[in-house]
PDB file of C-alpha atoms and ligand atoms in Angstrom:
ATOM      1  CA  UNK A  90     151.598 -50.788 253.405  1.00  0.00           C
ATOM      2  CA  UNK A  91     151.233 -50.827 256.964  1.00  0.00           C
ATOM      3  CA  UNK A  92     149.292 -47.967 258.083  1.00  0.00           C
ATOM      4  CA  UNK A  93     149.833 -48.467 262.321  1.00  0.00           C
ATOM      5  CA  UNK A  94     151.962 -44.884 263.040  1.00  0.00           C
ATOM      6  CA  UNK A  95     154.113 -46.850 265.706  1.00  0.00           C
ATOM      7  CA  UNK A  96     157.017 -48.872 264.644  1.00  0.00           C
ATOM      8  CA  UNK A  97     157.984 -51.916 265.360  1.00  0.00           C
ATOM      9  CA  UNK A  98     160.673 -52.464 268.197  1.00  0.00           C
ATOM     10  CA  UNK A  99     164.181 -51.283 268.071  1.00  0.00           C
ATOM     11  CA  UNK A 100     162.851 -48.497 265.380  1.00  0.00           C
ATOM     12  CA  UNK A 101     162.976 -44.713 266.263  1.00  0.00           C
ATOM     13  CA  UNK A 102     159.480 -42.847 266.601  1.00  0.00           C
ATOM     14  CA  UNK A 103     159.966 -41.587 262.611  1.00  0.00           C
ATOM     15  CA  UNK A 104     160.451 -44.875 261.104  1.00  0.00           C
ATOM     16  CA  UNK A 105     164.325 -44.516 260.982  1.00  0.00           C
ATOM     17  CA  UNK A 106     166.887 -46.738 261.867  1.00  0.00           C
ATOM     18  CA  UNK A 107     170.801 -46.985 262.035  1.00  0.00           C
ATOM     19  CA  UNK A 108     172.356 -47.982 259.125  1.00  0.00           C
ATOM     20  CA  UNK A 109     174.998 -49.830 260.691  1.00  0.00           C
ATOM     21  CA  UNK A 110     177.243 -49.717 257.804  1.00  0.00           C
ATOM     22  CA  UNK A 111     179.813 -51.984 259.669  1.00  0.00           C
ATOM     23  CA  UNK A 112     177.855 -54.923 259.573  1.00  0.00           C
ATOM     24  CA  UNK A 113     177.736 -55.071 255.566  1.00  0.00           C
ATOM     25  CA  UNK A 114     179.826 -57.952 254.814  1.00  0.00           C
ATOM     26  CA  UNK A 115     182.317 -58.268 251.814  1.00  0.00           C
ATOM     27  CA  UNK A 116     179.536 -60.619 249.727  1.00  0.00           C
ATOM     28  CA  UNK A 117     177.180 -56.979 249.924  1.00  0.00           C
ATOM     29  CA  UNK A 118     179.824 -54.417 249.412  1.00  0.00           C
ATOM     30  CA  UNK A 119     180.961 -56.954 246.444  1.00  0.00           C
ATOM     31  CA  UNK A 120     176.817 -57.363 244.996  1.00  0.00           C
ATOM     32  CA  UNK A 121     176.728 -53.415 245.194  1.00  0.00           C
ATOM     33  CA  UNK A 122     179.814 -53.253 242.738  1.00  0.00           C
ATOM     34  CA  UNK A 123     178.484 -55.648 240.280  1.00  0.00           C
ATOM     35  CA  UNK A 124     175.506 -53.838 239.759  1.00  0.00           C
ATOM     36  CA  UNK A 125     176.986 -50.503 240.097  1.00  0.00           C
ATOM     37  CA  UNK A 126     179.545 -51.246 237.314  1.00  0.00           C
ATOM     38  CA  UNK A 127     176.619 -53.286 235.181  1.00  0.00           C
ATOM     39  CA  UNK A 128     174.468 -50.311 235.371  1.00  0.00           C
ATOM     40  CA  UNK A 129     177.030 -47.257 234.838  1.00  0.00           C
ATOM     41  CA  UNK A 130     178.084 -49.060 231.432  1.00  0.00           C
ATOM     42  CA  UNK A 131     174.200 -49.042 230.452  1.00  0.00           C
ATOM     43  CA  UNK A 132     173.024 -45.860 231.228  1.00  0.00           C
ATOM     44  CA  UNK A 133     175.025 -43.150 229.431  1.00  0.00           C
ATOM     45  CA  UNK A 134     173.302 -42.271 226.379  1.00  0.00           C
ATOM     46  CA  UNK A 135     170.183 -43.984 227.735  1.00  0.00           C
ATOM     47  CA  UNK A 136     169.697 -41.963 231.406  1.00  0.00           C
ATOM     48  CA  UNK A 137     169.120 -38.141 231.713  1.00  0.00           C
ATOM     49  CA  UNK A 138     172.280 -36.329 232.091  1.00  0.00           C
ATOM     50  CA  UNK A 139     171.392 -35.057 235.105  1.00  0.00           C
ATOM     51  CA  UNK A 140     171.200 -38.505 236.409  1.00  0.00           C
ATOM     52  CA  UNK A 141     174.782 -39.485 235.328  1.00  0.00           C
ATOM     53  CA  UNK A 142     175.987 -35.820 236.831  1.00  0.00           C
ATOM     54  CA  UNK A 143     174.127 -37.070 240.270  1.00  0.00           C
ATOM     55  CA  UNK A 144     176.488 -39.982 240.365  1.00  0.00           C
ATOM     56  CA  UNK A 145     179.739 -37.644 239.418  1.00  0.00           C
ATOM     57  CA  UNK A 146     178.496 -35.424 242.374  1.00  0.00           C
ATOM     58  CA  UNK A 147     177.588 -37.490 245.066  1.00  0.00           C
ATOM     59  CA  UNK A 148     181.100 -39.913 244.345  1.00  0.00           C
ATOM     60  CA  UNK A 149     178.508 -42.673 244.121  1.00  0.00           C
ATOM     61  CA  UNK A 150     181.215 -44.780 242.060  1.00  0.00           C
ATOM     62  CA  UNK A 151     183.272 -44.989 245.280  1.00  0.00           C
ATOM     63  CA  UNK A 152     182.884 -49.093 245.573  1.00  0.00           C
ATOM     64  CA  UNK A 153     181.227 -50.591 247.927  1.00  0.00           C
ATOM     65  CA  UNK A 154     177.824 -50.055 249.265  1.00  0.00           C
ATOM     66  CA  UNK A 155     177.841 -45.922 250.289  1.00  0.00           C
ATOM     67  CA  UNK A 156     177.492 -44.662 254.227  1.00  0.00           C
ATOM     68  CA  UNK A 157     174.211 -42.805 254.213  1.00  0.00           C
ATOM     69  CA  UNK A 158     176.338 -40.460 256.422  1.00  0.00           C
ATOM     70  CA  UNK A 159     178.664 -39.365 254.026  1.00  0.00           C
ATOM     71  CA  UNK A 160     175.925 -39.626 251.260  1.00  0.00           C
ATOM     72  CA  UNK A 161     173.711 -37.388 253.040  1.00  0.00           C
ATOM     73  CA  UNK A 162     177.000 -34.279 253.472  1.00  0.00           C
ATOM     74  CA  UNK A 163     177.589 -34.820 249.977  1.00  0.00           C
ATOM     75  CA  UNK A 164     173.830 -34.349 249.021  1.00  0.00           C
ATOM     76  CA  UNK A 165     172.938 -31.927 252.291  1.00  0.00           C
ATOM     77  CA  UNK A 166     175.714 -29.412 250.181  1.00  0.00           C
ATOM     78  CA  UNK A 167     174.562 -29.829 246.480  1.00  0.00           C
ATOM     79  CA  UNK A 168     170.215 -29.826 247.338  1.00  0.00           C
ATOM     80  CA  UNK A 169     170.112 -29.845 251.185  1.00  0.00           C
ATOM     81  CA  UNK A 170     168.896 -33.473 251.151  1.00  0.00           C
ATOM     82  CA  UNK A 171     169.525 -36.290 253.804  1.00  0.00           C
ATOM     83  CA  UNK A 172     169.174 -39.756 253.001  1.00  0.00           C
ATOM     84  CA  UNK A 173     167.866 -42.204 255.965  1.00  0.00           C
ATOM     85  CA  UNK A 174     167.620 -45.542 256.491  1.00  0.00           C
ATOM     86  CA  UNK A 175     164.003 -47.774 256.967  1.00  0.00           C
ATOM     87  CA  UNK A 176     163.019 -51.172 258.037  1.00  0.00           C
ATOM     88  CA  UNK A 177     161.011 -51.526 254.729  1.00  0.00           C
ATOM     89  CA  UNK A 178     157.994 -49.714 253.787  1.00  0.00           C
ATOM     90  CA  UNK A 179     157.239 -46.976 256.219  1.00  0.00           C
ATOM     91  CA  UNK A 180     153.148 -46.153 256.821  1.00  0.00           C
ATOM     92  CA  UNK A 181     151.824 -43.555 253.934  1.00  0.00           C
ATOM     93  CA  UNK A 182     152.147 -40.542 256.461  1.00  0.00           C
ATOM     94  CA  UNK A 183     155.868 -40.834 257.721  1.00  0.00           C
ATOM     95  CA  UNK A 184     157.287 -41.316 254.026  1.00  0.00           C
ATOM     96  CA  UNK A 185     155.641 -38.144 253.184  1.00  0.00           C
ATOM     97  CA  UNK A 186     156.695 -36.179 256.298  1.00  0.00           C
ATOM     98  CA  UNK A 187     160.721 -37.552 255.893  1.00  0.00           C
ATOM     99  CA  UNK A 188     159.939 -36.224 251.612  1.00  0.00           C
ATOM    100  CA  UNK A 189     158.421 -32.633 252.868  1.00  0.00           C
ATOM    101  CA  UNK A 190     161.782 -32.443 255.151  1.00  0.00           C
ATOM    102  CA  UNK A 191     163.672 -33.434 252.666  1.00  0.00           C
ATOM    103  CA  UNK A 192     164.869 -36.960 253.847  1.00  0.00           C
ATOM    104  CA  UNK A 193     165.106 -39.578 251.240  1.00  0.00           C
ATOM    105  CA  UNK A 194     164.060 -42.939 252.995  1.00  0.00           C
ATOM    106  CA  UNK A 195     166.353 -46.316 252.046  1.00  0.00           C
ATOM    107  CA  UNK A 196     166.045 -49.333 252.752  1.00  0.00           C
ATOM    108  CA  UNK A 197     169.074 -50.477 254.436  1.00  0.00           C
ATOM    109  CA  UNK A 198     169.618 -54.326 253.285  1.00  0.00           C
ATOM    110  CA  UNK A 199     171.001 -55.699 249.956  1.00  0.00           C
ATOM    111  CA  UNK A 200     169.458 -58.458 247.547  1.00  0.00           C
ATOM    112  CA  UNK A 201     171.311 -61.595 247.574  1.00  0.00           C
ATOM    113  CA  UNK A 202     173.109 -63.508 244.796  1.00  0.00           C
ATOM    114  CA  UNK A 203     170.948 -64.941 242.641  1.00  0.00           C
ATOM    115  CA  UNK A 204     168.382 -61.516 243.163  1.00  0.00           C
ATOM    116  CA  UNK A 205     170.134 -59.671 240.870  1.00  0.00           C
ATOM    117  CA  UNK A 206     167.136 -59.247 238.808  1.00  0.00           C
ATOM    118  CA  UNK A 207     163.938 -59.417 240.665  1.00  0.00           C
ATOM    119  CA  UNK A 208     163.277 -57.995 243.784  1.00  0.00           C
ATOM    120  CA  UNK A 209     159.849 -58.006 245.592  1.00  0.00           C
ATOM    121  CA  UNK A 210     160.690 -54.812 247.938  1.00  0.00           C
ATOM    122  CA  UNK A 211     163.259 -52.260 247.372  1.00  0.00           C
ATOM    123  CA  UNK A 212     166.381 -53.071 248.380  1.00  0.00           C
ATOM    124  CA  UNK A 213     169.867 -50.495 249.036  1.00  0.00           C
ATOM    125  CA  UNK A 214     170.554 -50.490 245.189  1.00  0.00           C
ATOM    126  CA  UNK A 215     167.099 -49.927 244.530  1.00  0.00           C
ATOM    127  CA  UNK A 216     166.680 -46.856 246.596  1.00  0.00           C
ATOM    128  CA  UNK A 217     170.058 -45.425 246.754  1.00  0.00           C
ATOM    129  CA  UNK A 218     171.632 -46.240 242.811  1.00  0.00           C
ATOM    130  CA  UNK A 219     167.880 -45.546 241.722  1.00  0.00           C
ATOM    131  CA  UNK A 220     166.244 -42.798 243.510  1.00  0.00           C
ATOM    132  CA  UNK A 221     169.456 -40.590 244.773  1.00  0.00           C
ATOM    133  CA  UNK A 222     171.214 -39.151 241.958  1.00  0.00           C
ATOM    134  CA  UNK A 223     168.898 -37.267 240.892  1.00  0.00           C
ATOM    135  CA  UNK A 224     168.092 -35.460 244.494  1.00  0.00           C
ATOM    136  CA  UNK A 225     171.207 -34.075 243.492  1.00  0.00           C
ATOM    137  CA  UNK A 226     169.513 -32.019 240.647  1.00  0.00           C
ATOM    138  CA  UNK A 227     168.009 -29.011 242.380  1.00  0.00           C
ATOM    139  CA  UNK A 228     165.046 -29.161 240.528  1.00  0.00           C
ATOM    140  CA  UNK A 229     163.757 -32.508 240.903  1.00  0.00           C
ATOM    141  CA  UNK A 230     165.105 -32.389 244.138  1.00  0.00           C
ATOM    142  CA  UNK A 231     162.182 -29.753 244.501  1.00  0.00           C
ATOM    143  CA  UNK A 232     159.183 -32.160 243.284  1.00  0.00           C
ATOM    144  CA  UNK A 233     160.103 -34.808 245.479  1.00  0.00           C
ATOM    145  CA  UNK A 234     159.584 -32.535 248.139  1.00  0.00           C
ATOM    146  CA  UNK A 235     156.728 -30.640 246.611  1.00  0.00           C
ATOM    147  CA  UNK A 236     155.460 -34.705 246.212  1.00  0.00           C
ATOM    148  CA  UNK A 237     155.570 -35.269 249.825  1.00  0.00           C
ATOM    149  CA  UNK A 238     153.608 -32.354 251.087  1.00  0.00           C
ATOM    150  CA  UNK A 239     150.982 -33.204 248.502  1.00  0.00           C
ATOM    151  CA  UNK A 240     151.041 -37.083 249.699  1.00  0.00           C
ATOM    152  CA  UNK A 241     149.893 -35.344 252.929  1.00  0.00           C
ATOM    153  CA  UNK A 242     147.578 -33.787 251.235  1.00  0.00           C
ATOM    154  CA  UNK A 243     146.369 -36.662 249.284  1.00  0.00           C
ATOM    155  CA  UNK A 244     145.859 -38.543 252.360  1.00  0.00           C
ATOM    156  CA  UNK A 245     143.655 -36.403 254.049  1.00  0.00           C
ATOM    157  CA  UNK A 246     141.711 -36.310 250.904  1.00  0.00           C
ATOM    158  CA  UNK A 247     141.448 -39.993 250.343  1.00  0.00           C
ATOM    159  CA  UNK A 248     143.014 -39.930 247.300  1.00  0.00           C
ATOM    160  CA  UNK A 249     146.097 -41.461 247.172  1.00  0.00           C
ATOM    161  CA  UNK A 250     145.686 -43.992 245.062  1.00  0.00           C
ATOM    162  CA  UNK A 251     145.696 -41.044 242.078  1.00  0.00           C
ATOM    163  CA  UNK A 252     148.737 -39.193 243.675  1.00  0.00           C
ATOM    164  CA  UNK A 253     150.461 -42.586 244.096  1.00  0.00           C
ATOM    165  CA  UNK A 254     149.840 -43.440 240.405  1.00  0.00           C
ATOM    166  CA  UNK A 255     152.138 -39.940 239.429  1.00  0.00           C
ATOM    167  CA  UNK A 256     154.320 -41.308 241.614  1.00  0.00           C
ATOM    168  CA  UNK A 257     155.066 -44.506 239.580  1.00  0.00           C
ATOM    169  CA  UNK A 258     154.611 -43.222 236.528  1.00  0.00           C
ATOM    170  CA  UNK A 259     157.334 -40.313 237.377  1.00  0.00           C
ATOM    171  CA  UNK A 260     159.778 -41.087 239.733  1.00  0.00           C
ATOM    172  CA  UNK A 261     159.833 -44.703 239.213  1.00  0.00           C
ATOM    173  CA  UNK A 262     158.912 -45.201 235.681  1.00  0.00           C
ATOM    174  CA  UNK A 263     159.585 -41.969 233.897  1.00  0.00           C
ATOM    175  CA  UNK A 264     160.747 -41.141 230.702  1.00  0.00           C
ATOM    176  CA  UNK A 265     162.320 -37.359 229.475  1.00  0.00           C
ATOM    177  CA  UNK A 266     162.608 -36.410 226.301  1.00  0.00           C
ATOM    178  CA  UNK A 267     165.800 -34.861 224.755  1.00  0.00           C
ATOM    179  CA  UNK A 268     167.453 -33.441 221.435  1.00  0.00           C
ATOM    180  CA  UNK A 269     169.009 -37.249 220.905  1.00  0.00           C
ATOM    181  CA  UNK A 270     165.670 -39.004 221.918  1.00  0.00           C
ATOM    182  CA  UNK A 271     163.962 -40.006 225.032  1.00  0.00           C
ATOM    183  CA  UNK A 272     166.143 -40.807 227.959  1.00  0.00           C
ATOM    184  CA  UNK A 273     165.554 -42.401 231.163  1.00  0.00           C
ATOM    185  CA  UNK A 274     165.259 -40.973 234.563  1.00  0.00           C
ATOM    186  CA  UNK A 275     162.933 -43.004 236.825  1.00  0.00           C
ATOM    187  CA  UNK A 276     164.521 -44.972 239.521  1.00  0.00           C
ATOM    188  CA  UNK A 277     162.771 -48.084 239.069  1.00  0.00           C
ATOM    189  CA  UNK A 278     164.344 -48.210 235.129  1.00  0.00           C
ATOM    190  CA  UNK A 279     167.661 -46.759 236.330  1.00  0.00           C
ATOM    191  CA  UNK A 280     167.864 -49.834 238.852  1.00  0.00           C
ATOM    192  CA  UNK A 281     166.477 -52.559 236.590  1.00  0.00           C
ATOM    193  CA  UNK A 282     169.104 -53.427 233.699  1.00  0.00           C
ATOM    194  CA  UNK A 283     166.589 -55.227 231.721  1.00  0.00           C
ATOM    195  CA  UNK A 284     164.249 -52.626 231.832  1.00  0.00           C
ATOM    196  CA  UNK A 285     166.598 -49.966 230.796  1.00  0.00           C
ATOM    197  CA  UNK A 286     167.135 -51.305 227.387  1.00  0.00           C
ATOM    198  CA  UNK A 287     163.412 -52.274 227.266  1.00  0.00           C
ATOM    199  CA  UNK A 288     161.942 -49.125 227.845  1.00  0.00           C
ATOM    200  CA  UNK A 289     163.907 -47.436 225.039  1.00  0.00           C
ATOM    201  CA  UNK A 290     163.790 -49.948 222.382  1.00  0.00           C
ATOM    202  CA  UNK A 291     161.268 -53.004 222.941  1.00  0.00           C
ATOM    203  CA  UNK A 292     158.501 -52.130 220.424  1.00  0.00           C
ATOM    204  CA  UNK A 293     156.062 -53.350 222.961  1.00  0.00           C
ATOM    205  CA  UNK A 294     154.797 -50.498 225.228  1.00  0.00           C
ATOM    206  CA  UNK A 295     153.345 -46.885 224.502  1.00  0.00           C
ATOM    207  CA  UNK A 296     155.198 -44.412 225.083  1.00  0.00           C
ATOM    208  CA  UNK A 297     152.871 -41.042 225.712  1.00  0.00           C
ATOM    209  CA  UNK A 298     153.114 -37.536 226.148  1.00  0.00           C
ATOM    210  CA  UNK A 299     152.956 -36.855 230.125  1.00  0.00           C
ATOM    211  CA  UNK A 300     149.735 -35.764 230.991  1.00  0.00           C
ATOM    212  CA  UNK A 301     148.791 -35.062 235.060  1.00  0.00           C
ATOM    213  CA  UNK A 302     145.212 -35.821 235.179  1.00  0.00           C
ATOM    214  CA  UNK A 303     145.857 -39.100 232.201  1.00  0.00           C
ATOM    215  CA  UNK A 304     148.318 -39.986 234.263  1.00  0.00           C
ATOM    216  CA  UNK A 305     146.548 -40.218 237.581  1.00  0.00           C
ATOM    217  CA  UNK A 306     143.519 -41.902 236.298  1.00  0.00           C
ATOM    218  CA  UNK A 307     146.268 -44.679 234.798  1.00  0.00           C
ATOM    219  CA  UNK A 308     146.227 -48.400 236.463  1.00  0.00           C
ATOM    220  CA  UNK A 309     149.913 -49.753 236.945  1.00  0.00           C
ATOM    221  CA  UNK A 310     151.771 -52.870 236.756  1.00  0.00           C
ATOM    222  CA  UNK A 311     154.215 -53.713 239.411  1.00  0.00           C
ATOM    223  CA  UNK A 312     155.200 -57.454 238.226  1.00  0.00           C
ATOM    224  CA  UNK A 313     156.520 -56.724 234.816  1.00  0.00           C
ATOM    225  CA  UNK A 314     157.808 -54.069 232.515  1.00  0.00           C
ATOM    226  CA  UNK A 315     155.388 -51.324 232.277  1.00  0.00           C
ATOM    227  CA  UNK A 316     152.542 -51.552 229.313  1.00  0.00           C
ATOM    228  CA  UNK A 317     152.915 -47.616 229.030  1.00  0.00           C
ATOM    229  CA  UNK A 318     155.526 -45.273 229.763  1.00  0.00           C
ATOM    230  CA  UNK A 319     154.804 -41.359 230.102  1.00  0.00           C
ATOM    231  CA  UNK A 320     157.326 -38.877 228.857  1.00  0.00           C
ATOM    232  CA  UNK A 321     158.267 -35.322 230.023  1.00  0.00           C
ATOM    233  CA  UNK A 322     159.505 -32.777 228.304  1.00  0.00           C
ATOM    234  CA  UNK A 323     161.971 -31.136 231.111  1.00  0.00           C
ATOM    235  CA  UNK A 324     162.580 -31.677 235.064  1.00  0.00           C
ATOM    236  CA  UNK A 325     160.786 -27.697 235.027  1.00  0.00           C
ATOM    237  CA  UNK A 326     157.931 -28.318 233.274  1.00  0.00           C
ATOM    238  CA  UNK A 327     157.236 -31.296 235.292  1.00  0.00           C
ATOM    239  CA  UNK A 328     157.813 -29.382 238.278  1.00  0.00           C
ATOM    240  CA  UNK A 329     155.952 -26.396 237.520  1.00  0.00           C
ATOM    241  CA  UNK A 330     152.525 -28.632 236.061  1.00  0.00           C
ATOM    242  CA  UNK A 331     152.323 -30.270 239.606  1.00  0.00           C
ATOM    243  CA  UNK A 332     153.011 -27.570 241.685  1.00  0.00           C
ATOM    244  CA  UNK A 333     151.089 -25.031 240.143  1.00  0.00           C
ATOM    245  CA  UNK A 334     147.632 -27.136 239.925  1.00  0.00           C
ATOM    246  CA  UNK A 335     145.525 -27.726 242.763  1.00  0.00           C
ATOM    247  CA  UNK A 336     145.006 -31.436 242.504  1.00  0.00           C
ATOM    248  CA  UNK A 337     141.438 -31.490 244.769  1.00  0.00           C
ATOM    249  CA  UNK A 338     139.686 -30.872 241.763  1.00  0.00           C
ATOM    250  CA  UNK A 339     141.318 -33.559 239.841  1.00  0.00           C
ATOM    251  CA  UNK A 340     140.985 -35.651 242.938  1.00  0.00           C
ATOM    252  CA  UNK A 341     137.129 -35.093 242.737  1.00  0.00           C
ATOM    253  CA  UNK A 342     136.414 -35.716 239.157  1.00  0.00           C
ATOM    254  CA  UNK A 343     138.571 -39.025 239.260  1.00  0.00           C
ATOM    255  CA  UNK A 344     136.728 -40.014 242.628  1.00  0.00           C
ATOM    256  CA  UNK A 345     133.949 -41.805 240.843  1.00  0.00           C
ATOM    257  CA  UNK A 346     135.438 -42.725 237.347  1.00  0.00           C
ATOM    258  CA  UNK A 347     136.732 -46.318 236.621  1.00  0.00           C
ATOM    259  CA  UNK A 348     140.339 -46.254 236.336  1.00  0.00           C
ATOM    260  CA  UNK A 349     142.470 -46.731 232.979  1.00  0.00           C
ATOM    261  CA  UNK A 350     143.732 -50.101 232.150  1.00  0.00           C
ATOM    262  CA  UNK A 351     147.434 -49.929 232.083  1.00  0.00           C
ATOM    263  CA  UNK A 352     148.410 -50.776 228.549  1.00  0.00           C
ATOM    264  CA  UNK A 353     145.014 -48.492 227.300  1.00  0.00           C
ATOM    265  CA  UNK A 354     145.633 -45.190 224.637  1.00  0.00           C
ATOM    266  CA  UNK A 355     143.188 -42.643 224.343  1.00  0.00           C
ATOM    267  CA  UNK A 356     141.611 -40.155 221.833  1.00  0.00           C
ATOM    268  CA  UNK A 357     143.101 -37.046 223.583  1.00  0.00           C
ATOM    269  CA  UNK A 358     146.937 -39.157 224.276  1.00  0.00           C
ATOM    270  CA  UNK A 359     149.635 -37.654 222.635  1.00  0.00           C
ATOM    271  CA  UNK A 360     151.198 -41.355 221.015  1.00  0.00           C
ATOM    272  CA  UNK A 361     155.170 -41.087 220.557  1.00  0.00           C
ATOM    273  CA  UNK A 362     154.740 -45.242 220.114  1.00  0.00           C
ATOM    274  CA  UNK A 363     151.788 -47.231 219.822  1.00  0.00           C
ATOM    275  CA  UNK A 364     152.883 -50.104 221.916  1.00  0.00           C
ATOM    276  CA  UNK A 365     152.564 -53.737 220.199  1.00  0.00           C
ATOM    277  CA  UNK A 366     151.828 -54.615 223.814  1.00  0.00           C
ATOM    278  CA  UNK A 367     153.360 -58.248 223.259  1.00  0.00           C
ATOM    279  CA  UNK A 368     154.598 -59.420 226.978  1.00  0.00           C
ATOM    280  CA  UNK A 369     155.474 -62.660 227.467  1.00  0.00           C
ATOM    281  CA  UNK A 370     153.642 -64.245 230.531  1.00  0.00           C
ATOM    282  CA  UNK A 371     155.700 -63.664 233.862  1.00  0.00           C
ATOM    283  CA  UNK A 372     158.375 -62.584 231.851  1.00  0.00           C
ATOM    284  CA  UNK A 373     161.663 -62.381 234.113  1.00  0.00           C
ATOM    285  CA  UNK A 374     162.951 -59.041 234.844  1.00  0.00           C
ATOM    286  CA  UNK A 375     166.593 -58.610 234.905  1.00  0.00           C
TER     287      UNK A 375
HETATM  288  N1  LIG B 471     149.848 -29.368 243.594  1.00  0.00           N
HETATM  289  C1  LIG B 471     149.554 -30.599 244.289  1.00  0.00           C
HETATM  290  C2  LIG B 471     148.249 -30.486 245.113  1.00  0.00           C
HETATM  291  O1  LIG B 471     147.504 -29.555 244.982  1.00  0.00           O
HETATM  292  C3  LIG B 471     150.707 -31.018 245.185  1.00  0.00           C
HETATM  293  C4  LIG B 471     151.821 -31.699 244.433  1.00  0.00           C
HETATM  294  C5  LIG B 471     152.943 -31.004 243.980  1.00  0.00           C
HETATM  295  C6  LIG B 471     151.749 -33.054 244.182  1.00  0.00           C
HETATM  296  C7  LIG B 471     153.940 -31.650 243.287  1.00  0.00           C
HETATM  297  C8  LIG B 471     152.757 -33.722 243.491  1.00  0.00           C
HETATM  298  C9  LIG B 471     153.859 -33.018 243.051  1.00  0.00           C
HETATM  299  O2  LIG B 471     147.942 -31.355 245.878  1.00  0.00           O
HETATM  300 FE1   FE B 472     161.541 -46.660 244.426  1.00  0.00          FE
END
């Protein structure tokens, strides 16, 4: 991640840019709609409700890729969040500041047929399908904000690596339990159609009881499906563990300990599945 605070030319002193919605052509609008309607057949029964409600709300099944301008009324009314476009990854300290302001930060660009799968960065679908609906839920919309003024935090402590490991294995990768079973809600699952069904029912990874400081001592994979996924028991409890522990302490202790491997279970885990951790070798995502 570049960590230079100036951008690049032609992008505003906080990292944003236009989103120039006119200049999507039919071949994006029409990649946006496959996925959309691949995605909204998967997920009911196997995302949080309050991710399917964040899609009723915010009229994401409108077709066509959505104008961050209308997005962001729609979502400025329901949680008082804005949604803004990016030229990519942003430096450590501007994502933060847009999160503690409560501006979600997109990218702006759409993967291209034949990318429906695998994506090195985060494309519109990724960001916008993945992350937004559930901004929409007043409560996570609260610990992504709560995230971002710890991330500033973090960074003046020199410990981001920890914080950016909740991160992942939260708001991209997490898992919630329910009454019917565990259900999805992190953005990178909600976005990746292979990886929803895998999650749920592939016998290979753990699945653990989340656990703050477990978590942030945990390695992660980010070129195939997770070895371990971490499940919470509600959006409040999640919210309330983060917000009401002062992580310098945590920071402190983890400062000189080797980290976790990814796929590793402990004595003190609480196992919902004991992973056969079977992953084929650059197994394609999908
Ligand atoms: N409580 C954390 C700290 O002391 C801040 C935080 C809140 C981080 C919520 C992540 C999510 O730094
Ligand atoms: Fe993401």
């Amino acid at each position: 991640m570049s960590q230079s605070l100036d951008p690049p030319e032609g992008v505003k002193p906080d990292w944003t840019i236009s989103q120039d919605w006119e200049s999507y052509t039919a071949a994006d609008h029409a990649m946006w709609d496959k996925l959309f309607e691949h995605q909204a057949r998967l997920l009911p029964g196997r995302a949080v409700p309050e991710f399917i409600e964040g899609l009723d709300i915010l009229r994401l099944d409108t077709p066509g890729i959505p104008d961050f301008e209308d997005l962001s009324r729609r979502l400025m009314k329901a949680t008082g969040w804005q949604v803004v476009a990016a030229p990519g990854l942003v430096p450590d300290k501007v994502f933060f500041d847009h999160l503690a302001n409560r501006r979600f930060v997109s990218g702006r660009f759409i993967r291209s047929a034949g990318q429906e799968g695998y994506l090195q960065e985060p494309d519109v679908f990724h960001d916008v399908f993945g992350h937004v609906p559930l901004l929409a839920n007043p409560v996570f919309a609260d610990y992504l904000q709560a995230y971002g003024k710890g991330g500033q935090r973090a960074a003046g402590l020199g410990s981001l690596v920890n914080l950016a490991r909740l991160y992942w294995y939260t708001v991209e990768f997490g898992l919630i339990r329910s009454d019917e079973g565990l259900r999805i809600y992190g953005a990178g699952i909600v976005s990746s159609s292979a990886e929803s069904i895998f999650c749920l029912e592939d016998p290979s990874p753990n699945r653990v009881g989340f656990d703050m400081e477990r978590v942030m001592r945990t390695d992660y994979r980010i070129d195939d499906f997770q070895r371990t996924y971490f499940v919470i028991n509600s959006f409040e409890d999640l919210l309330r563990k983060t917000q009401d522990t002062d992580f310098a302490p945590i920071y402190a202790r983890l400062a000189d300990g080797p980290a976790l491997p990814a796929d590793a279970l402990i004595s003190t885990d609480r196992v919902l599945t004991r992973g056969t951790q079977r992953y084929a070798f650059e197994r394609a995502r999908g």
